XYZ file of C-alpha atoms in Angstrom:
103
model
C -19.543 -11.398 11.068
C -23.019 -10.471 10.541
C -24.700 -13.790 9.520
C -28.214 -12.233 8.170
C -26.026 -9.931 5.790
C -24.369 -12.870 4.420
C -27.174 -14.721 3.843
C -29.279 -11.959 1.970
C -25.594 -11.182 0.101
C -25.775 -14.980 -0.888
C -29.561 -15.008 -1.702
C -29.482 -11.792 -3.998
C -26.099 -12.705 -5.803
C -27.876 -16.187 -6.546
C -31.394 -14.715 -7.770
C -29.162 -12.158 -9.446
C -27.328 -14.918 -11.117
C -30.541 -16.593 -12.255
C -31.724 -13.440 -13.734
C -28.180 -12.767 -15.683
C -28.907 -16.025 -16.920
C -32.019 -15.403 -18.183
C -33.742 -18.492 -15.963
C -35.509 -16.583 -13.210
C -38.070 -14.024 -15.106
C -40.285 -17.002 -15.983
C -41.255 -17.530 -12.537
C -42.829 -13.625 -12.057
C -46.522 -13.180 -12.174
C -46.155 -10.303 -14.307
C -44.517 -12.148 -17.026
C -46.864 -15.075 -16.685
C -49.856 -12.630 -16.805
C -48.538 -10.684 -19.870
C -49.925 -11.348 -23.161
C -47.856 -12.941 -26.020
C -47.630 -10.052 -28.174
C -46.279 -8.154 -25.464
C -43.721 -10.601 -24.608
C -42.825 -10.527 -28.162
C -42.133 -6.952 -28.380
C -39.419 -7.363 -25.146
C -35.655 -8.360 -25.851
C -35.915 -10.623 -22.715
C -32.147 -12.042 -22.722
C -30.487 -8.230 -22.689
C -33.266 -7.027 -19.950
C -32.350 -9.866 -17.612
C -28.728 -9.511 -18.021
C -29.063 -5.905 -17.057
C -31.641 -6.640 -14.194
C -29.174 -9.527 -12.772
C -25.979 -7.333 -12.500
C -27.949 -4.503 -10.639
C -29.195 -7.643 -8.068
C -25.774 -8.983 -8.077
C -24.577 -5.682 -6.958
C -26.570 -5.509 -4.086
C -25.648 -9.078 -3.103
C -22.131 -7.979 -3.103
C -22.649 -4.813 -1.080
C -24.789 -7.132 1.387
C -21.835 -9.909 1.539
C -19.065 -7.252 1.941
C -21.106 -5.873 5.001
C -21.690 -9.258 6.359
C -18.065 -10.099 5.899
C -15.999 -7.069 6.465
C -16.388 -5.496 10.166
C -15.240 -2.206 8.961
C -17.672 -2.220 6.086
C -20.711 -1.822 8.161
C -20.020 1.612 9.776
C -19.988 4.406 6.979
C -19.513 2.725 3.867
C -22.454 0.271 3.876
C -24.950 3.167 3.987
C -23.161 5.004 1.312
C -22.778 2.074 -1.140
C -26.557 1.398 -0.512
C -27.237 4.936 -1.582
C -25.113 4.762 -4.171
C -27.083 1.398 -5.377
C -30.075 2.972 -4.945
C -29.043 5.875 -7.189
C -27.826 3.385 -10.074
C -30.920 1.279 -9.586
C -32.942 4.441 -10.540
C -30.938 5.397 -12.742
C -30.817 1.851 -14.557
C -34.784 1.537 -14.507
C -34.911 5.193 -16.312
C -32.445 3.820 -18.929
C -34.324 0.591 -19.491
C -38.134 2.680 -19.941
C -36.135 5.188 -22.527
C -33.920 2.885 -24.142
C -34.683 1.016 -27.275
C -32.402 -1.906 -26.328
C -34.667 -3.908 -24.866
C -37.643 -3.727 -27.253
C -38.164 -5.926 -30.387
C -38.495 -3.666 -33.455
């Protein structure tokens, strides 16, 4: 067992779940400093759910590495590379999509 990975897995899963519920973005300094007219242009709940899912996925990967010995050999590196690509594509989708913008 890798207790550091278990700790980070639980931490990322909890933070991701808070984002998914729409409760964590209010603590971000970028959100606090954003003018109200900019905030009004964003559909924050769907955006938070999207970000929360990506963070929860990272937490699951860390939990698997911490709890499953065989996962830490080759699967962890491959899954983190896949996660980075998924997260990058997700950021690209967020910037290009109209789904998260108030019309």
